[in-house]
XYZ file of N, CA and C in Angstrom:
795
model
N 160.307 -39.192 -70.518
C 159.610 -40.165 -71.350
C 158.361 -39.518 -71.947
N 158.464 -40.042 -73.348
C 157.135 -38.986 -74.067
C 155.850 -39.824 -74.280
N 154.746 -39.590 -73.716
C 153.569 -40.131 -73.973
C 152.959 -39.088 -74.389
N 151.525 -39.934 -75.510
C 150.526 -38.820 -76.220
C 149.212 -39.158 -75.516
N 148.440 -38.233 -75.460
C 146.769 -38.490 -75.261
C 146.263 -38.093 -75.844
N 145.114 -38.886 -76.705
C 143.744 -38.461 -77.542
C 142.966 -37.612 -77.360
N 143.271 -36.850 -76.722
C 141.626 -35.709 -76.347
C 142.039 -33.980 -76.492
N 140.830 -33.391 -75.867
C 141.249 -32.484 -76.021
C 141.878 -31.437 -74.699
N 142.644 -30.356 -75.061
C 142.750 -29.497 -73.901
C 142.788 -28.809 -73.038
N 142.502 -29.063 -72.029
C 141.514 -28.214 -70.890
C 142.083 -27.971 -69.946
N 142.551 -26.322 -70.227
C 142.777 -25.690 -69.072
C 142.219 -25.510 -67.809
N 142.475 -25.877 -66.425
C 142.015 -25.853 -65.413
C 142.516 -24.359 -64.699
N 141.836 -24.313 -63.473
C 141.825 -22.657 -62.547
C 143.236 -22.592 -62.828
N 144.571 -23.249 -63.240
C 146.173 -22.974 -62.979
C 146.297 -22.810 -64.338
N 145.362 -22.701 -65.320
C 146.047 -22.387 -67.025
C 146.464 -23.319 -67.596
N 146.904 -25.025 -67.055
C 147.139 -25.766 -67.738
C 146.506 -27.264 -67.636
N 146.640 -28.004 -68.938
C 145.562 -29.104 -68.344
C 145.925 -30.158 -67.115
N 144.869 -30.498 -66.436
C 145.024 -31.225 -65.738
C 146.290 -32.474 -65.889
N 145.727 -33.277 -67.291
C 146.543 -34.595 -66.996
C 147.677 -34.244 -67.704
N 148.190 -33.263 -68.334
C 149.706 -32.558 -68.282
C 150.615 -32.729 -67.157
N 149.766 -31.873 -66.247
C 150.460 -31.535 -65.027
C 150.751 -32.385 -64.236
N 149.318 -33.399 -63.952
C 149.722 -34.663 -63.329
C 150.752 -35.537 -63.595
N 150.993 -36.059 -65.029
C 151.803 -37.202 -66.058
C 153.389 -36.344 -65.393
N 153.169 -35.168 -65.971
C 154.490 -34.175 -65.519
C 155.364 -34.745 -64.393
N 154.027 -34.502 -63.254
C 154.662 -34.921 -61.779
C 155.652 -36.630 -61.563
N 155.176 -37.225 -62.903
C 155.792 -38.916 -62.396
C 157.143 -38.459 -63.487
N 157.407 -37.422 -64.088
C 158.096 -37.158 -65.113
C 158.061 -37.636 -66.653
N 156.378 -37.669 -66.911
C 156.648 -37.857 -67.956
C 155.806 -37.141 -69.171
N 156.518 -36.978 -70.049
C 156.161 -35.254 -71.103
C 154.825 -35.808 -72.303
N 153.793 -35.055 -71.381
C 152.454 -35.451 -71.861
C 152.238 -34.325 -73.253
N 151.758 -34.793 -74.619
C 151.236 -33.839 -75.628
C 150.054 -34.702 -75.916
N 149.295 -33.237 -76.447
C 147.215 -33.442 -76.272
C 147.584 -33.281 -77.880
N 146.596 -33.940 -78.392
C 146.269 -34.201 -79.717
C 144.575 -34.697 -79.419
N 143.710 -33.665 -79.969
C 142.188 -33.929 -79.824
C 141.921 -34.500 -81.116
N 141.303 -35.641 -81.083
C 140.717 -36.945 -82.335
C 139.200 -36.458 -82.693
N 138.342 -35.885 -81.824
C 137.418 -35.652 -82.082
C 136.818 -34.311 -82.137
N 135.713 -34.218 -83.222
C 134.784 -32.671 -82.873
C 133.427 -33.128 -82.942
N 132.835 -31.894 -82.640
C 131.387 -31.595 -82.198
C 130.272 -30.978 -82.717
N 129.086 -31.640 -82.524
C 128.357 -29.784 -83.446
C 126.877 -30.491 -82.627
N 126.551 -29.250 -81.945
C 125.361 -28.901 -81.169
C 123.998 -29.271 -81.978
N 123.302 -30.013 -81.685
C 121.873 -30.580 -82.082
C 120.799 -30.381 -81.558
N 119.442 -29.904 -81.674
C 118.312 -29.869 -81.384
C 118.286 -29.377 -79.803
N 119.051 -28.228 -79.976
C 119.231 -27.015 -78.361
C 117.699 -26.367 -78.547
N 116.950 -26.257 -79.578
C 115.761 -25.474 -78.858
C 114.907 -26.872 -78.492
N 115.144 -27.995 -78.665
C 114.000 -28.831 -78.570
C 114.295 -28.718 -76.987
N 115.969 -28.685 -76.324
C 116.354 -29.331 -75.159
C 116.234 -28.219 -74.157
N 116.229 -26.668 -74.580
C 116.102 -25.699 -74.055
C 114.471 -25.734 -73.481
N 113.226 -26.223 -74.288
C 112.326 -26.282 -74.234
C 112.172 -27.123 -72.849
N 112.723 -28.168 -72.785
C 112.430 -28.954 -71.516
C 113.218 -28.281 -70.651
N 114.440 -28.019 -70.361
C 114.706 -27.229 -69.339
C 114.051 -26.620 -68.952
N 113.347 -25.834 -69.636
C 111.957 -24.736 -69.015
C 111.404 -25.478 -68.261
N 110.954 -26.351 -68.107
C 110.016 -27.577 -67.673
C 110.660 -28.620 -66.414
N 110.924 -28.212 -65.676
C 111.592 -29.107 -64.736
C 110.157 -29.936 -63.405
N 109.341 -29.073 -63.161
C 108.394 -30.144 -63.545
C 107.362 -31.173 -64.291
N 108.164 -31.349 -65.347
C 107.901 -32.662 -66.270
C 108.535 -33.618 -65.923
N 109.809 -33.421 -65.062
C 110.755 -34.461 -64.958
C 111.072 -34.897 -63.577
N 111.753 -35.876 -63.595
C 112.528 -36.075 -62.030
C 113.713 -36.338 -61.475
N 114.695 -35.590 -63.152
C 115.637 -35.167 -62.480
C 116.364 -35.624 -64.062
N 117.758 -35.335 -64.087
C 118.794 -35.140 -64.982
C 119.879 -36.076 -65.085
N 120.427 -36.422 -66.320
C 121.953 -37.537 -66.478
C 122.702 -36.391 -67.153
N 123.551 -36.361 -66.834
C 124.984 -35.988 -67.273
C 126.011 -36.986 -67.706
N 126.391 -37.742 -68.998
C 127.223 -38.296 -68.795
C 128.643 -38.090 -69.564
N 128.934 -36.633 -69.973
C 129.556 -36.199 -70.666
C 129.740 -34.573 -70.408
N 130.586 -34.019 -70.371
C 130.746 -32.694 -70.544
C 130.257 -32.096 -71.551
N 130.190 -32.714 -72.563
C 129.981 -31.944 -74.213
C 128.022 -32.065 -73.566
N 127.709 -32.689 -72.766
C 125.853 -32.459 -73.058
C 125.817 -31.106 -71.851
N 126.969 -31.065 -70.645
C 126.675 -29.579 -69.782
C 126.753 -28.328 -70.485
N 127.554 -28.619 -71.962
C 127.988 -27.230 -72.617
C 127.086 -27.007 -73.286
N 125.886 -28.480 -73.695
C 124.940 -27.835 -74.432
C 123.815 -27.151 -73.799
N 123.776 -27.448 -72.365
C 123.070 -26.845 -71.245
C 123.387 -25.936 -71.136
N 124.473 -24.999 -71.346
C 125.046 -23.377 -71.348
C 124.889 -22.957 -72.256
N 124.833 -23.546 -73.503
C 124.324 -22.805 -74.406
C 122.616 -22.967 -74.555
N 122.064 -23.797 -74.258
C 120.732 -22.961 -74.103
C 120.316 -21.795 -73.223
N 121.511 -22.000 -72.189
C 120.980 -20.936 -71.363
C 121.143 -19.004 -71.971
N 122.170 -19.481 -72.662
C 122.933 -18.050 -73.133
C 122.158 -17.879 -74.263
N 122.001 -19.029 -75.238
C 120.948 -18.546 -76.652
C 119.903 -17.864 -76.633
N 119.123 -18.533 -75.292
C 117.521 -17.872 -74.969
C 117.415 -17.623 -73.905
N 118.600 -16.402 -73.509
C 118.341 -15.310 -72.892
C 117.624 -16.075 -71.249
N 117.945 -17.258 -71.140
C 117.390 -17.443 -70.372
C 118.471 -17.825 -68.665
N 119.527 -17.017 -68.641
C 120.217 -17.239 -67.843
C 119.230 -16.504 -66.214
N 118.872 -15.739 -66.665
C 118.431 -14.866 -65.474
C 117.396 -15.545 -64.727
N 116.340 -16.321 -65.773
C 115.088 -17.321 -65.155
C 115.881 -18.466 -64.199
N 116.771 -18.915 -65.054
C 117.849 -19.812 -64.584
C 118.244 -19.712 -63.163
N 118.638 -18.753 -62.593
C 119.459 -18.405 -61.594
C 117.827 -17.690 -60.573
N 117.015 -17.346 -61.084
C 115.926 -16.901 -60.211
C 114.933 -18.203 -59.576
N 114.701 -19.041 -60.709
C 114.203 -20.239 -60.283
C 114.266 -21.517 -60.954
N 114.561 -21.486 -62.063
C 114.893 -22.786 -62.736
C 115.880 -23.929 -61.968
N 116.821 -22.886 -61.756
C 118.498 -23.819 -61.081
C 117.476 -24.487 -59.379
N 116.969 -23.789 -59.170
C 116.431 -24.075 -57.619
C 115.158 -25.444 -57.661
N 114.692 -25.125 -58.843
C 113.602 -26.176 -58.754
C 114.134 -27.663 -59.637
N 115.589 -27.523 -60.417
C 116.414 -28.908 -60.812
C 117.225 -29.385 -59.594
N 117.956 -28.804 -58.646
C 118.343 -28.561 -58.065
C 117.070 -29.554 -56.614
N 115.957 -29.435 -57.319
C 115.123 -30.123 -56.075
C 114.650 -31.415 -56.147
N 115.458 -31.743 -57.577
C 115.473 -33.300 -58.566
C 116.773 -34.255 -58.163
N 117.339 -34.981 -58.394
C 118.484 -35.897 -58.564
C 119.326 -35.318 -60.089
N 120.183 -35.080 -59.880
C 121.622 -34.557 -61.061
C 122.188 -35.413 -60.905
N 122.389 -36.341 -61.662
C 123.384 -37.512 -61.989
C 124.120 -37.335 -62.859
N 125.569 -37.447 -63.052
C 126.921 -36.936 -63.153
C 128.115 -38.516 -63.596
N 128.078 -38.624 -64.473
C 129.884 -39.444 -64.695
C 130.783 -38.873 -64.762
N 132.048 -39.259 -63.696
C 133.142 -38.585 -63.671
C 133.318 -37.190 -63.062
N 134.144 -36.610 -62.639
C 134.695 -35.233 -61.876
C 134.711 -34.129 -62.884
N 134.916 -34.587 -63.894
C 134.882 -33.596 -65.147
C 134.044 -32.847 -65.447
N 133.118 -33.638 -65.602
C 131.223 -33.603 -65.683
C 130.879 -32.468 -64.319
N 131.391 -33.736 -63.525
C 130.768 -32.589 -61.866
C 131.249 -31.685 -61.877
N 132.139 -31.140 -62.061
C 132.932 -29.761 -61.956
C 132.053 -28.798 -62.910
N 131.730 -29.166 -64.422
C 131.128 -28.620 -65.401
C 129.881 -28.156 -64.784
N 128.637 -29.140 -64.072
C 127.121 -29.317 -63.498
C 127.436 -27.963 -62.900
N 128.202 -28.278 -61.861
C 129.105 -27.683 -60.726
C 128.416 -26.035 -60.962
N 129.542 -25.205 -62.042
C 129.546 -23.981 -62.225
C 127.945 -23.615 -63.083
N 127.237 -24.872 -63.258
C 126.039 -24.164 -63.670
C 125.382 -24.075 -62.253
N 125.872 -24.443 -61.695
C 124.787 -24.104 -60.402
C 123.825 -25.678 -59.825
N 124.178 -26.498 -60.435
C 123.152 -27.792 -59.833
C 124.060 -28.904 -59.232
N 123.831 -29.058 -58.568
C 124.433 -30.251 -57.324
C 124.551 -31.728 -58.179
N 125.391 -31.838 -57.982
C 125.945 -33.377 -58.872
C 125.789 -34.433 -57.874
N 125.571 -35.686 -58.314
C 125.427 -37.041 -57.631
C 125.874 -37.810 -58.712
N 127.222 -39.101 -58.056
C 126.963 -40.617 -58.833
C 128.356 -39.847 -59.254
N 129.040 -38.939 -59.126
C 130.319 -38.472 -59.719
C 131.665 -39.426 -59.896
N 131.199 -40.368 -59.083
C 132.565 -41.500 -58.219
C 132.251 -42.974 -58.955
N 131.344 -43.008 -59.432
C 131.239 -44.391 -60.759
C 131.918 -44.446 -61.210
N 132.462 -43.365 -62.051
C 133.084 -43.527 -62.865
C 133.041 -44.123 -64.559
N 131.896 -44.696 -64.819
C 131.398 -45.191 -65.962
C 129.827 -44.950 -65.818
N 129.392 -44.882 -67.073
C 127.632 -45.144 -67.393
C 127.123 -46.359 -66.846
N 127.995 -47.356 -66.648
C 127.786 -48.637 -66.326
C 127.381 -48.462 -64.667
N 128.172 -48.541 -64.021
C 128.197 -48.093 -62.748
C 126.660 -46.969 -62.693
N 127.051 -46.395 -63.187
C 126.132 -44.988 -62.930
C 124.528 -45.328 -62.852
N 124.663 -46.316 -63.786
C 123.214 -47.063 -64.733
C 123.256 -47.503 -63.100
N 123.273 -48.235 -62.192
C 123.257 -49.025 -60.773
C 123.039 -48.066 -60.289
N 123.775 -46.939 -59.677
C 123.383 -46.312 -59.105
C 122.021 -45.760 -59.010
N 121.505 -45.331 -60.304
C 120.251 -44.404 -60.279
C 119.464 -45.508 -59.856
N 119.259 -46.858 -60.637
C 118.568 -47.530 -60.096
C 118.760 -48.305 -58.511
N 119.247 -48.200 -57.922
C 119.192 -47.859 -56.760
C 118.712 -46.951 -55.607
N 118.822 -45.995 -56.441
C 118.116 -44.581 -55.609
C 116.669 -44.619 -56.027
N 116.558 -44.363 -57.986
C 115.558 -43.388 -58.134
C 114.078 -44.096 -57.906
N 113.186 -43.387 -57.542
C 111.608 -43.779 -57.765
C 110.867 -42.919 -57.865
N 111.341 -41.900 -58.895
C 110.199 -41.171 -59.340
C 109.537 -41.658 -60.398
N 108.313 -41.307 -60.721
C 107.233 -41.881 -61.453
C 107.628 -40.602 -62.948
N 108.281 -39.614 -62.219
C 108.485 -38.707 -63.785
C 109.879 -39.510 -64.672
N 109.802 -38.726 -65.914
C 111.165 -39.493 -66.165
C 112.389 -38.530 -66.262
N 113.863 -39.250 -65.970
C 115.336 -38.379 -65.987
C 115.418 -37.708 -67.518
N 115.858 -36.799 -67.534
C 116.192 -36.101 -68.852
C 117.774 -36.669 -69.376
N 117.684 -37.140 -69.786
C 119.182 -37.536 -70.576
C 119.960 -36.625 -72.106
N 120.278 -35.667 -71.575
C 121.013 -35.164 -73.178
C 122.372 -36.181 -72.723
N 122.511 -36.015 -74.568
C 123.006 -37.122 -74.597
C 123.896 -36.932 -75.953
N 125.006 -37.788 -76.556
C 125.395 -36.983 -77.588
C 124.881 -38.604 -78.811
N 125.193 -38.298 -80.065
C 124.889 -39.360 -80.953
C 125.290 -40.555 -81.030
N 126.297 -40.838 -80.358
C 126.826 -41.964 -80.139
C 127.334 -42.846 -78.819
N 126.131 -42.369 -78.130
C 125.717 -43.154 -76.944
C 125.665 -44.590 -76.693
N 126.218 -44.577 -75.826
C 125.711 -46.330 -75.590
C 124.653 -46.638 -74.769
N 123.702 -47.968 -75.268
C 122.821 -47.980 -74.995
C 122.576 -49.310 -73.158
N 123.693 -49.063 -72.478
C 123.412 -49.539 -71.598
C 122.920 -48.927 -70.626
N 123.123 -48.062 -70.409
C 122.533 -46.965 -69.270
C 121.060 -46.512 -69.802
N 120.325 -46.662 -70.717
C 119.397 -46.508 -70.917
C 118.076 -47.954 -70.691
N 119.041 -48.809 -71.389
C 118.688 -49.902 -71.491
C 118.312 -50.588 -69.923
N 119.618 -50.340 -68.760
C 119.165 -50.768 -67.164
C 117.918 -50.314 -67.002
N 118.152 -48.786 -67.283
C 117.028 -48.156 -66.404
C 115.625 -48.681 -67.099
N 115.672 -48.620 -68.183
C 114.203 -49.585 -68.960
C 113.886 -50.673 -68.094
N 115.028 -51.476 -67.954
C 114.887 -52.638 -67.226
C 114.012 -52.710 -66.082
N 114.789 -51.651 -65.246
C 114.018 -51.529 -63.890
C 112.696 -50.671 -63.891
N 112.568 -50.375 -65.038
C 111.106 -49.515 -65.022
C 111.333 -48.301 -64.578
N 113.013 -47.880 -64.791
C 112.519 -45.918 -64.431
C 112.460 -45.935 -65.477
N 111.999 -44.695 -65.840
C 111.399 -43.812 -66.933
C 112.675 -42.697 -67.617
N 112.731 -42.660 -68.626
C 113.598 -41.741 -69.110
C 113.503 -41.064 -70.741
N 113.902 -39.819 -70.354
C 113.545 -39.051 -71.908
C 114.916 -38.983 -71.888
N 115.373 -39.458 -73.599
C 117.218 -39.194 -73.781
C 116.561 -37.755 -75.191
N 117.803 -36.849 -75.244
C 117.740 -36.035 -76.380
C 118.898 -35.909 -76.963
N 119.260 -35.881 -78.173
C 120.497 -35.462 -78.737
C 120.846 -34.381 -78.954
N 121.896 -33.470 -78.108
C 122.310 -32.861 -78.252
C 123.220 -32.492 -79.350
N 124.369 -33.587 -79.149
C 125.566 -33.358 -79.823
C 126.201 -33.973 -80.678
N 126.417 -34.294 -81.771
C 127.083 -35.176 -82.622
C 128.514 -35.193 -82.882
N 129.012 -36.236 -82.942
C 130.699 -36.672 -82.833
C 130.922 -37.086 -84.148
N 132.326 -36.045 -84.815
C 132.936 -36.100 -86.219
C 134.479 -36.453 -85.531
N 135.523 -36.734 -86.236
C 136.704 -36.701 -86.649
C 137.049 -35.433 -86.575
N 137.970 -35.264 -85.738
C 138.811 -33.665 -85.938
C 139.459 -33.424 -87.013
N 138.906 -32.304 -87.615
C 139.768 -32.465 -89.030
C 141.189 -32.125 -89.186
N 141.839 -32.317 -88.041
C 143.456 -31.932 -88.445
C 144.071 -32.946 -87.474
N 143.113 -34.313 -87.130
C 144.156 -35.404 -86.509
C 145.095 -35.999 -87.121
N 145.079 -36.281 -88.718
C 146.202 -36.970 -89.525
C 147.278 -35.800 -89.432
N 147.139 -34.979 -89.659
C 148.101 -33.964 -89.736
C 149.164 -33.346 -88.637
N 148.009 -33.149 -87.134
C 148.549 -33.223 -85.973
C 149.682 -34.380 -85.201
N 149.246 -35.524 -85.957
C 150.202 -36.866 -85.571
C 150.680 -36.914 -86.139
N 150.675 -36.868 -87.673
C 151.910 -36.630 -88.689
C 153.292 -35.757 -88.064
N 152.784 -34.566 -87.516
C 153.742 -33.702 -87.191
C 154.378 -33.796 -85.750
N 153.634 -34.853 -84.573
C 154.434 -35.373 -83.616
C 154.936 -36.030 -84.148
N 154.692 -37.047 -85.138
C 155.841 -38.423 -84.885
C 157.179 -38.234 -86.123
N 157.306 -37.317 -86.856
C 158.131 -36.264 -87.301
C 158.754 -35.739 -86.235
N 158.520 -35.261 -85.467
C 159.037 -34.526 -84.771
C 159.876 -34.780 -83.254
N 158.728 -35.514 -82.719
C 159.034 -36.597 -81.392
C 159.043 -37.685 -80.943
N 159.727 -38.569 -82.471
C 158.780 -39.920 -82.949
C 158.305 -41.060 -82.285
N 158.246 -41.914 -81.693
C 156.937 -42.893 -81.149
C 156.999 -42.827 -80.151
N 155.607 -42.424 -79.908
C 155.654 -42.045 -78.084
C 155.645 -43.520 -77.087
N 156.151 -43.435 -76.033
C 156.203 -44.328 -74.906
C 155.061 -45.501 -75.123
N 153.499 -44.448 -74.980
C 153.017 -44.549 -74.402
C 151.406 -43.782 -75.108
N 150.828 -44.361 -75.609
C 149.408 -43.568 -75.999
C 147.611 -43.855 -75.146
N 147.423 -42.889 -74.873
C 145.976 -42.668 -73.796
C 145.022 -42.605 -74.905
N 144.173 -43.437 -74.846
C 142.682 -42.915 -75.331
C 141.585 -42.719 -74.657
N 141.241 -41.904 -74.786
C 139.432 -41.286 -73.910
C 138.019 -41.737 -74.126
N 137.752 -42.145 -75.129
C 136.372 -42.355 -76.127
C 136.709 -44.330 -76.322
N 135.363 -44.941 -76.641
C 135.507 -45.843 -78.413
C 135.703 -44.718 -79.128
N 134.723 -43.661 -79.324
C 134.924 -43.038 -80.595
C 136.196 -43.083 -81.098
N 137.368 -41.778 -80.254
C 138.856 -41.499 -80.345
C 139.122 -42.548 -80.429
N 138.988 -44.218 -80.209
C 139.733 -45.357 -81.067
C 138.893 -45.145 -82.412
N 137.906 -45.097 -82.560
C 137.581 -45.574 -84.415
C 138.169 -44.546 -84.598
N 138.387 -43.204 -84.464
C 138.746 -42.249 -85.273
C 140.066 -42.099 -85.364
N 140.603 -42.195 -84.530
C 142.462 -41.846 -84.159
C 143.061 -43.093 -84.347
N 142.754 -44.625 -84.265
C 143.847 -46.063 -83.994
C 144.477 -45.960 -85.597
N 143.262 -46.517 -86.684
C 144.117 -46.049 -88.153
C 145.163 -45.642 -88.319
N 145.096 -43.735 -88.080
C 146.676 -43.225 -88.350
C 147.173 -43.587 -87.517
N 146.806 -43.609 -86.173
C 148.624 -44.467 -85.093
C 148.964 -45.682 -85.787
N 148.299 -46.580 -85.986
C 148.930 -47.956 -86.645
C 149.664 -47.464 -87.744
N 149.136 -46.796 -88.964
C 150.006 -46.268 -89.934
C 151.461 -45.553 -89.604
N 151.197 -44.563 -88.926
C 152.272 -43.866 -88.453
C 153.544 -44.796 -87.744
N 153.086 -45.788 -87.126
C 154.092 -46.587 -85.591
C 154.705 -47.293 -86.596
N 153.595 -48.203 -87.804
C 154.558 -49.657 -88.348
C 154.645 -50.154 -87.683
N 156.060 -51.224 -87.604
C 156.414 -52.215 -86.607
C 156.708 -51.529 -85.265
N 156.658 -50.420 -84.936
C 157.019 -49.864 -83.703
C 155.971 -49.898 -83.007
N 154.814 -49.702 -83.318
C 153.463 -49.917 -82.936
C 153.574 -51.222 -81.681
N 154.261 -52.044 -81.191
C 154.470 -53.303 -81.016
C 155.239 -52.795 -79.625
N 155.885 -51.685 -79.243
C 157.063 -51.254 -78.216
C 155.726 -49.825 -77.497
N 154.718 -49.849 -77.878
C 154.010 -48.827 -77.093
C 152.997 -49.520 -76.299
N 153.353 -48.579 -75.192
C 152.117 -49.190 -74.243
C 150.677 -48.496 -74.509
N 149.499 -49.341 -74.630
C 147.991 -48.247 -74.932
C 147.454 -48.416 -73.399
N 147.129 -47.359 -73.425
C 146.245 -46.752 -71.994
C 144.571 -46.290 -72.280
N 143.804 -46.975 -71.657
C 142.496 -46.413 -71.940
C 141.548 -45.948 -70.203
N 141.147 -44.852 -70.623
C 140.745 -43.837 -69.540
C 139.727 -44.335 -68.832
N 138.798 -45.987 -69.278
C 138.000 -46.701 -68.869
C 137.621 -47.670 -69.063
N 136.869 -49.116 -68.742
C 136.874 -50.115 -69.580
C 136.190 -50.343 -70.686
N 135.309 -49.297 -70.875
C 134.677 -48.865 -72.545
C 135.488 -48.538 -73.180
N 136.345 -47.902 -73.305
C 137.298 -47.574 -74.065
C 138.166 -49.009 -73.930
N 138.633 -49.601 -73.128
C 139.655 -50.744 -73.180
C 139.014 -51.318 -73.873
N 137.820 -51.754 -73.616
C 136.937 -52.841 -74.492
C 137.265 -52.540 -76.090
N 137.119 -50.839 -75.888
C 137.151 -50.812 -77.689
C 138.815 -51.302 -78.050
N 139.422 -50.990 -77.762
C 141.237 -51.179 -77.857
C 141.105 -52.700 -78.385
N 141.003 -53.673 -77.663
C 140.912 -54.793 -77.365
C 140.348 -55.522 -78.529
N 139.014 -54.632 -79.029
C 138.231 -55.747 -80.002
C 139.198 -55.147 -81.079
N 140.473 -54.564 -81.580
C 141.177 -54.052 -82.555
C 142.053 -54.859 -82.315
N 142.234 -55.635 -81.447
C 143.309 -56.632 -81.451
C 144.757 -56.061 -80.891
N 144.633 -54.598 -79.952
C 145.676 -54.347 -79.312
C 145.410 -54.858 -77.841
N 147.075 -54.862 -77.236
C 147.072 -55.386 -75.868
C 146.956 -54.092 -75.059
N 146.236 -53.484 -73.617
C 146.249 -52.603 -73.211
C 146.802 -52.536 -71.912
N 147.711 -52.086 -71.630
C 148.887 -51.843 -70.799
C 148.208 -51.206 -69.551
N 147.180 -50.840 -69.096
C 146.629 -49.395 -68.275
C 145.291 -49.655 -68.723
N 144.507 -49.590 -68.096
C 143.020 -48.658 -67.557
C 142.950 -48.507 -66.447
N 142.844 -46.992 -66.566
C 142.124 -45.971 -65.431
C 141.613 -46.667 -64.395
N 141.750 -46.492 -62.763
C 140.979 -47.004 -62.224
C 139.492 -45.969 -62.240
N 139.475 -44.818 -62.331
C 138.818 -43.694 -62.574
C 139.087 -43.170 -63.472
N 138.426 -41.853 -64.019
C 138.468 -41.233 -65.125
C 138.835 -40.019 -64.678
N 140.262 -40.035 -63.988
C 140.844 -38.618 -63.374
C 142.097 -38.642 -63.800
N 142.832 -37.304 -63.961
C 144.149 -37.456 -64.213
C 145.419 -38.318 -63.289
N 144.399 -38.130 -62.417
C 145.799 -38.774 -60.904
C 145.570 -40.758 -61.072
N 144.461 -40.850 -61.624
C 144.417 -42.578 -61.676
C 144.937 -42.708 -63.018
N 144.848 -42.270 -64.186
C 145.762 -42.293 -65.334
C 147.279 -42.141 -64.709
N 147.540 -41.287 -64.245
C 148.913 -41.232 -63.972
C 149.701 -42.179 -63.380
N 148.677 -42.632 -62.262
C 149.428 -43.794 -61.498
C 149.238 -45.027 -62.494
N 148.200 -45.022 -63.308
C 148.608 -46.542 -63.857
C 149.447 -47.073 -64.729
N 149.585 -45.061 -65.663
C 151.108 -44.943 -66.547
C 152.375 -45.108 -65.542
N 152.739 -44.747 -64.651
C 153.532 -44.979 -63.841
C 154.139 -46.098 -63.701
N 152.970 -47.040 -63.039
C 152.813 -48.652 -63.284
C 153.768 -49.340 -63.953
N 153.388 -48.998 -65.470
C 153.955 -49.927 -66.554
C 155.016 -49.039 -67.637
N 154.806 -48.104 -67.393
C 155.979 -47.378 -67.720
C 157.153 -47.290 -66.751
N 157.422 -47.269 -65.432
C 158.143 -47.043 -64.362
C 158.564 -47.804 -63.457
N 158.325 -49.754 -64.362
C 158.308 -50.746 -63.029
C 159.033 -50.492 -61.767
N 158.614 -50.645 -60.537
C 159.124 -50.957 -59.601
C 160.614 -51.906 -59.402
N 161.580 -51.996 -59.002
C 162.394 -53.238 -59.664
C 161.835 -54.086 -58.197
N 161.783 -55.718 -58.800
C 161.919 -56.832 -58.185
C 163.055 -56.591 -56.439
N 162.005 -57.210 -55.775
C 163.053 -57.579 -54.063
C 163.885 -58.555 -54.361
């Protein structure tokens, strides 16, 4: 059975992506089609505070695309070596807050200890910190342009303190019409379609509706969280699946689910 997912693909330590391999295991033939791109924003403003880890009291992660912009400051300005001599040791003596395993794994290989990995949403995450934090400095939030403003907004609430920066800005991949053009030519309407983002719905639902027609109506939509379901939903599709987590093995089981009923006792 052929299902598609919106994102992009990421080879893990075995060479292939994770939720490939997983979907694989219930038998069913996963293809990556990435909806979105990227472009790095105001890295010397964010490189600048990294230098500075006592200004702050500690770090959000809520995206992979803001750890990569953290590697690339480190590699731009030469500053990997400060990094690893004392920078990593004195963030490292802060709170690293982390959404999702993805994220943590990313924090991970820079060297800083992840917390809050098991939320699973900003939502969640937003509780957590306020729960823990009471520092009087504020969390550094890179962050990409199209953030949502609840996790910022709690912590206002409760009076922590927080600096957000934009790192990264989110475009349209420029070869998604073309890329789906040439699955559904080729392997035409999948089972079953995953989305990752709201964004990947504003950017990617369009051509699937175009492409499906009335078939559009026989696919199940899967969304990787209830931000994303939420977005599905206000488009007026029904969503078959959300993630209980944002891991390949809780996608899998929930495609499983409704792709694979159980039969009736």
């Amino acid at each position: 059975m052929k299902v598609l997912l919106l994102k992009d693909p990421k080879e893990d330590d075995c060479g292939q992506d994770p939720y490939v391999r997983e979907l694989g295991l219930y038998g069913l033939e996963a293809t990556l089609i990435p909806v979105l791109s990227f472009e790095f924003l105001s890295l010397p403003s964010f490189s600048e505070k990294l230098s500075h880890p006592e200004s702050y009291g500690g770090l959000i992660f809520t995206s992979p695309r803001a750890v990569e912009a953290t590697e690339l400051c480190l590699e731009k300005d030469n500053k990997t070596e400060v990094w690893e001599k004392s920078l990593k040791e004195k963030w490292n003596a802060k709170s690293v807050y982390v959404v999702g395993n993805t994220t943590a794994s990313l924090v991970s290989k820079i060297g800083l200890d992840a917390e809050g990995e098991n939320c699973g949403n900003a939502d969640k995450l937003a509780e957590y910190i306020c729960s823990r934090e009471s520092s009087a400095l504020p969390l550094l939030f890179p962050c990409g342009s199209l953030k949502r403003e609840v996790l910022p907004k709690m912590l206002q609430d409760k009076g922590i303190p927080m600096e957000s920066v934009t790192v990264y800005q989110t475009f349209p991949h420029p070869g998604i019409q073309g890329n789906l053009k040439s699955y559904y030519s080729q392997q035409g309407v999948p089972a079953s379609i995953s989305f990752f983002s709201p964004s990947g719905v504003a950017y990617g639902l369009k051509h699937i509706q175009e492409l499906s027609g009335d078939s559009i109506e026989q696919i199940k939509f899967a969304a990787i969280g209830p931000t994303t379901a939420r977005a599905l939903a206000a488009q007026g599709l029904p969503v078959s699946c959300t993630a209980e987590s944002p891991t390949p093995q809780a996608l899998a089981a929930g495609l499983r689910k409704v792709l694979q009923p159980l039969p009736c006792c």
